[in-house]
Coordinates of C-alpha atoms and ligand atoms in Angstrom, one line a residue:
X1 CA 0.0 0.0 0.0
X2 CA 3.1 2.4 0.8
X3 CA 5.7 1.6 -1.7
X4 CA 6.7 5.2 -1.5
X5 CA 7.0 5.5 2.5
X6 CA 9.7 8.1 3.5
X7 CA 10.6 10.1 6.4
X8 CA 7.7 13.3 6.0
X9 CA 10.0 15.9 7.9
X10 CA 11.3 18.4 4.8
X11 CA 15.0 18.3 5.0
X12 CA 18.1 19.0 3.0
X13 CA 20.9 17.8 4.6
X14 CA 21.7 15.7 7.7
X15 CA 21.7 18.6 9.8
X16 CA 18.8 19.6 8.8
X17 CA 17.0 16.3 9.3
X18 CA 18.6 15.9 12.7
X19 CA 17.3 19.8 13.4
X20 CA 13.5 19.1 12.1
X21 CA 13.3 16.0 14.1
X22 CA 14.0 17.4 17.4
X23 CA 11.7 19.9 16.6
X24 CA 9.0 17.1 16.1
X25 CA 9.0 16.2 19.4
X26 CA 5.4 16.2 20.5
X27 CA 4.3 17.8 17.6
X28 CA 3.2 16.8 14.2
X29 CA 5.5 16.9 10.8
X30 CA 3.3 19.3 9.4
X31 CA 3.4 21.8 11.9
X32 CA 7.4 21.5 11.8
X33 CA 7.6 21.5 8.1
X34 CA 6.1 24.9 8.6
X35 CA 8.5 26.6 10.9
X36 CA 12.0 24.7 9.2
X37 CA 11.9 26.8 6.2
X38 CA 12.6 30.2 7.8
X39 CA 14.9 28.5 10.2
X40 CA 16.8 26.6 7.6
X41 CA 17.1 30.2 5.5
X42 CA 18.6 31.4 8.2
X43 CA 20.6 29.4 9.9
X44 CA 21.5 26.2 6.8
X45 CA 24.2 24.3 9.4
X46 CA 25.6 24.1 12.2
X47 CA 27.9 26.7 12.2
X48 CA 25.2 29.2 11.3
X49 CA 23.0 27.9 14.9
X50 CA 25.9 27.3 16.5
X51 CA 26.6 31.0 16.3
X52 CA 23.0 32.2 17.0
X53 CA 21.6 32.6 20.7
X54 CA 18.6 30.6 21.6
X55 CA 16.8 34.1 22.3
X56 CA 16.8 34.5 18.1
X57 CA 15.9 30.9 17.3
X58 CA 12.3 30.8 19.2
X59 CA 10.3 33.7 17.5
X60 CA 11.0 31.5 14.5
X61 CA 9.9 28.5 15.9
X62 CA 7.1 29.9 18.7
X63 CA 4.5 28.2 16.4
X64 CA 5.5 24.8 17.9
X65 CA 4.9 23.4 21.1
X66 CA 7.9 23.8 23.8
X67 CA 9.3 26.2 21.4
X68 CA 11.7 27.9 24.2
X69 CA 13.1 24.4 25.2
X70 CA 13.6 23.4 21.7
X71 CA 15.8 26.2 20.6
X72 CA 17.8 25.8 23.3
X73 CA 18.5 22.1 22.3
X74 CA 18.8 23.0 18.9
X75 CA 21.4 25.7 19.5
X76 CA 23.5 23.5 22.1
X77 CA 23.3 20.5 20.1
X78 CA 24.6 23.1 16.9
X79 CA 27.5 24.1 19.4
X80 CA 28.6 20.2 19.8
X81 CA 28.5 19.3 16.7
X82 CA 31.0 22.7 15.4
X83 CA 32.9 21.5 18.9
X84 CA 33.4 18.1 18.6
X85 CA 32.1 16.7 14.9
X86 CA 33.8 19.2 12.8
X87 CA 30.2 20.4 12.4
X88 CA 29.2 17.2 11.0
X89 CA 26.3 14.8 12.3
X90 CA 28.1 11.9 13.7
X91 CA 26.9 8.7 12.8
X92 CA 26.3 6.2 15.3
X93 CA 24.0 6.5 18.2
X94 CA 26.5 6.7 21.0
X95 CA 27.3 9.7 19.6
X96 CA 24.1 11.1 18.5
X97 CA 22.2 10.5 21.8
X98 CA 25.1 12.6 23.7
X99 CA 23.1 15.8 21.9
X100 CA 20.9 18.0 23.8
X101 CA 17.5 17.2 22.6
X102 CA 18.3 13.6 20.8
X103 CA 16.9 10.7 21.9
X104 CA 16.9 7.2 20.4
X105 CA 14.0 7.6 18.5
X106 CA 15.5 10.8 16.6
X107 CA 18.9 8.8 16.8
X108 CA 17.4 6.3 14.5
X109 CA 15.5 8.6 12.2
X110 CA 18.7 10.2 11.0
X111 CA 21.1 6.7 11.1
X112 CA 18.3 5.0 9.1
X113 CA 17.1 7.8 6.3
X114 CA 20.8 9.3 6.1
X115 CA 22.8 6.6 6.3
X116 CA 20.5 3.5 6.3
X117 CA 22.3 2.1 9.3
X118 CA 19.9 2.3 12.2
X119 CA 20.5 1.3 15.8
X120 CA 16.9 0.2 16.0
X121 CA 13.8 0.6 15.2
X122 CA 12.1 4.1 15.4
X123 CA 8.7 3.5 17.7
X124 CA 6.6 6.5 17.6
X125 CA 2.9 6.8 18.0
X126 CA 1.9 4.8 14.7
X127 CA 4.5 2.1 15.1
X128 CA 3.7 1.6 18.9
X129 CA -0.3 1.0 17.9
X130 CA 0.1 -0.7 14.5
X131 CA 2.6 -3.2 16.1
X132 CA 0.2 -4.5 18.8
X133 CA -2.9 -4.4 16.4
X134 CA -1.0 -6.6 13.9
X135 CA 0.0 -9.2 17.1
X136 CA 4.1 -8.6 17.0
X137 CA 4.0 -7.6 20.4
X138 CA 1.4 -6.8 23.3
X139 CA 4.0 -4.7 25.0
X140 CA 3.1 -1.2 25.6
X141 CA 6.6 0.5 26.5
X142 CA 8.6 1.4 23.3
X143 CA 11.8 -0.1 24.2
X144 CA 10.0 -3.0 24.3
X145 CA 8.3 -2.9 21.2
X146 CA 11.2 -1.5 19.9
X147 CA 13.0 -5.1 21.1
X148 CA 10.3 -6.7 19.6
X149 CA 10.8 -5.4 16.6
X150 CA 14.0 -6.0 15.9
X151 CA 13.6 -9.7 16.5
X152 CA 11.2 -9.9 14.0
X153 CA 13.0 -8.2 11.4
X154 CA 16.2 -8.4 9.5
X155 CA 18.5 -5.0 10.3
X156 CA 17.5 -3.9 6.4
X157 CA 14.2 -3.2 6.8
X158 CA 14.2 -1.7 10.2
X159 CA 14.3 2.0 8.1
X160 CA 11.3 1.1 5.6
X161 CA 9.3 -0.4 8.5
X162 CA 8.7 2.1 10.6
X163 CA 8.2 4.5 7.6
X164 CA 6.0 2.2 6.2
X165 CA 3.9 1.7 9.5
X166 CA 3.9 5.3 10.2
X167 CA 2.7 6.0 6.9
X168 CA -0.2 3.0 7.0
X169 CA -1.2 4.8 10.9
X170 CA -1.3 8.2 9.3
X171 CA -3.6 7.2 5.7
X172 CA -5.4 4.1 7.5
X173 CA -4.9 2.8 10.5
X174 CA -5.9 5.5 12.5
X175 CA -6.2 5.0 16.4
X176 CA -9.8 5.9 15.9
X177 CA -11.9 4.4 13.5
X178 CA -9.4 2.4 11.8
X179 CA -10.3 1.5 8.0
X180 CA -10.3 -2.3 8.3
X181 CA -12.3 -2.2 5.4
X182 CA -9.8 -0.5 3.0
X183 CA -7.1 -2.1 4.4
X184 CA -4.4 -4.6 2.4
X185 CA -3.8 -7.0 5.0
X186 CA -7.1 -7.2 6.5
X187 CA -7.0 -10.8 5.9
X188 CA -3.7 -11.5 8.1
X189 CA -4.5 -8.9 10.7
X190 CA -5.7 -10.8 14.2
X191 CA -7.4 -7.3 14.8
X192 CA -9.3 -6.4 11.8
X193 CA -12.9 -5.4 12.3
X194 CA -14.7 -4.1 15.6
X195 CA -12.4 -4.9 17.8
X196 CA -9.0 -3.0 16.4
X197 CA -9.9 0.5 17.4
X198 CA -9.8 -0.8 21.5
X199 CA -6.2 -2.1 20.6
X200 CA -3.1 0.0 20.9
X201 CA -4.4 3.2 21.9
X202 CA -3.3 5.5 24.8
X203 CA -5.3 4.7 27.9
X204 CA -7.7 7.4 28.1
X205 CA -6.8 10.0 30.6
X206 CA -10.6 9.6 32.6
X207 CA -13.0 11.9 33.4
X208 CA -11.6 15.5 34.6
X209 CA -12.2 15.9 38.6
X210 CA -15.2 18.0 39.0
X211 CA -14.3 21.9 39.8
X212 CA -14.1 23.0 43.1
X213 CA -17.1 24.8 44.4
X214 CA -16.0 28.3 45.3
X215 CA -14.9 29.0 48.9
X216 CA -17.8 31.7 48.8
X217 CA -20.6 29.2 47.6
X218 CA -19.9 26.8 50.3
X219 CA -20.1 29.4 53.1
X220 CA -22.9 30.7 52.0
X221 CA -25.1 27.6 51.4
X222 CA -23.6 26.2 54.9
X223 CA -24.7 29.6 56.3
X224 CA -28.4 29.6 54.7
X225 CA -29.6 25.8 55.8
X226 CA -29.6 26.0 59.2
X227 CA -31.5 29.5 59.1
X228 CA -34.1 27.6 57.0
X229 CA -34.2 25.1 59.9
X230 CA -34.6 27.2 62.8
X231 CA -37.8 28.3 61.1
X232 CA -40.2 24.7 60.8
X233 CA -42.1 24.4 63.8
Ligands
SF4_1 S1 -6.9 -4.6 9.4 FE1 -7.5 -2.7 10.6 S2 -6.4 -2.9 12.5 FE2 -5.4 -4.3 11.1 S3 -3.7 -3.1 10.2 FE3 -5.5 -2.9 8.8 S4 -6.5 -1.0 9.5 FE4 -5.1 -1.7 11.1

């Protein structure tokens, strides 16, 4: 169904890709493919951010959530990589995780779409809830499912996988109201139908605590029901 999966963050360079994905923590591709164009005019590599203060990365960046935080990672982990790569993006994951910002999840975005050598598999949202709906895993945590994963698979196809899942999460599998229906493997899933939109999703966060009543309210209605009282006979 995906033949054409790829990494959706807009990108020219491994700097850049490494950049936009730090900046996609918590936040969608689209919304970062909006901000990265300005940013990227302005500051192309690593010198460029290395040389900027945080203070003039966020106004381009402030329409992304944690905007503050994420300049400040994206400027410190600039600094490193003029410090200590030669302004390069290193290419293992020791390395990478070392960077203010980069976890093993972005880690393995740029080893796998740069350099097709990934340290894992990348286990975001889509790949987490596709992988227990197709019955690879009933883990929840996505180390685990990242373990899982890579048991299951041959080291090659760690990079298209999780594009490929990613993509089928995004255009079909949706965590609510999955399209079984339309779906290529419906006959090999153990969750097509009914039952796959209960499986894989984030537990539900429950009911909000009711508002406290006002201080005021309480006194008053405290204050009014004996005096209501005192008048029966
Ligand atoms: S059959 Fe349904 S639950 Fe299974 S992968 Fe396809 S869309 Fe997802």
């Amino acid at each position: 169904m995906h033949p054409d999966a790829h990494c959706e963050l807009d990108h020219g360079s491994a700097f850049q890709l490494l950049v936009a994905t730090v900046l996609s923590a918590q936040t969608t591709d689209v919304a970062v493919n909006k901000v990265t164009p300005g940013l990227f005019a302005r500051y192309p590599d690593a010198a460029s951010l290395a040389a900027a203060e945080p203070i003039d990365v966020q106004p381009l960046i402030d329409r992304i959530g944690m905007f503050r935080q994420k300049a400040k990672n994206v400027v410190g982990l600039a600094r490193i990589l003029v410090a200590k790569h030669g302004g390069e993006v290193p290419q293992t994951l020791a390395e990478l995780v070392e960077l203010p910002g980069v976890g093993r999840k972005t880690a393995n975005v740029v080893l796998g779409v740069m350099w097709k050598k990934p340290e894992g598999v990348v286990v975001d949202t889509h790949v987490q809830r596709l992988s227990q709906r197709l019955g690879w895993t009933k883990k929840t945590d996505p180390e685990d499912i990242e373990q899982a994963l890579c048991a299951l698979f041959p080291r090659e196809d760690w990079d298209p996988l999780s594009h490929t899942l990613i993509f089928h999460g995004r255009r079909v599998c949706f965590a609510r109201k999955p399209e079984c229906d339309n779906c290529a493997v419906k006959e090999a899933c153990p969750s097509a139908g009914d039952k796959a939109e209960k499986i894989g999703r984030k537990p539900s966060r429950g009911p909000r605590p009711a508002a406290k009543k006002s201080s005021t309210k309480v006194t008053k209605k405290k204050s009014a029901t004996p005096k209501v009282r005192s008048r029966r006979p």
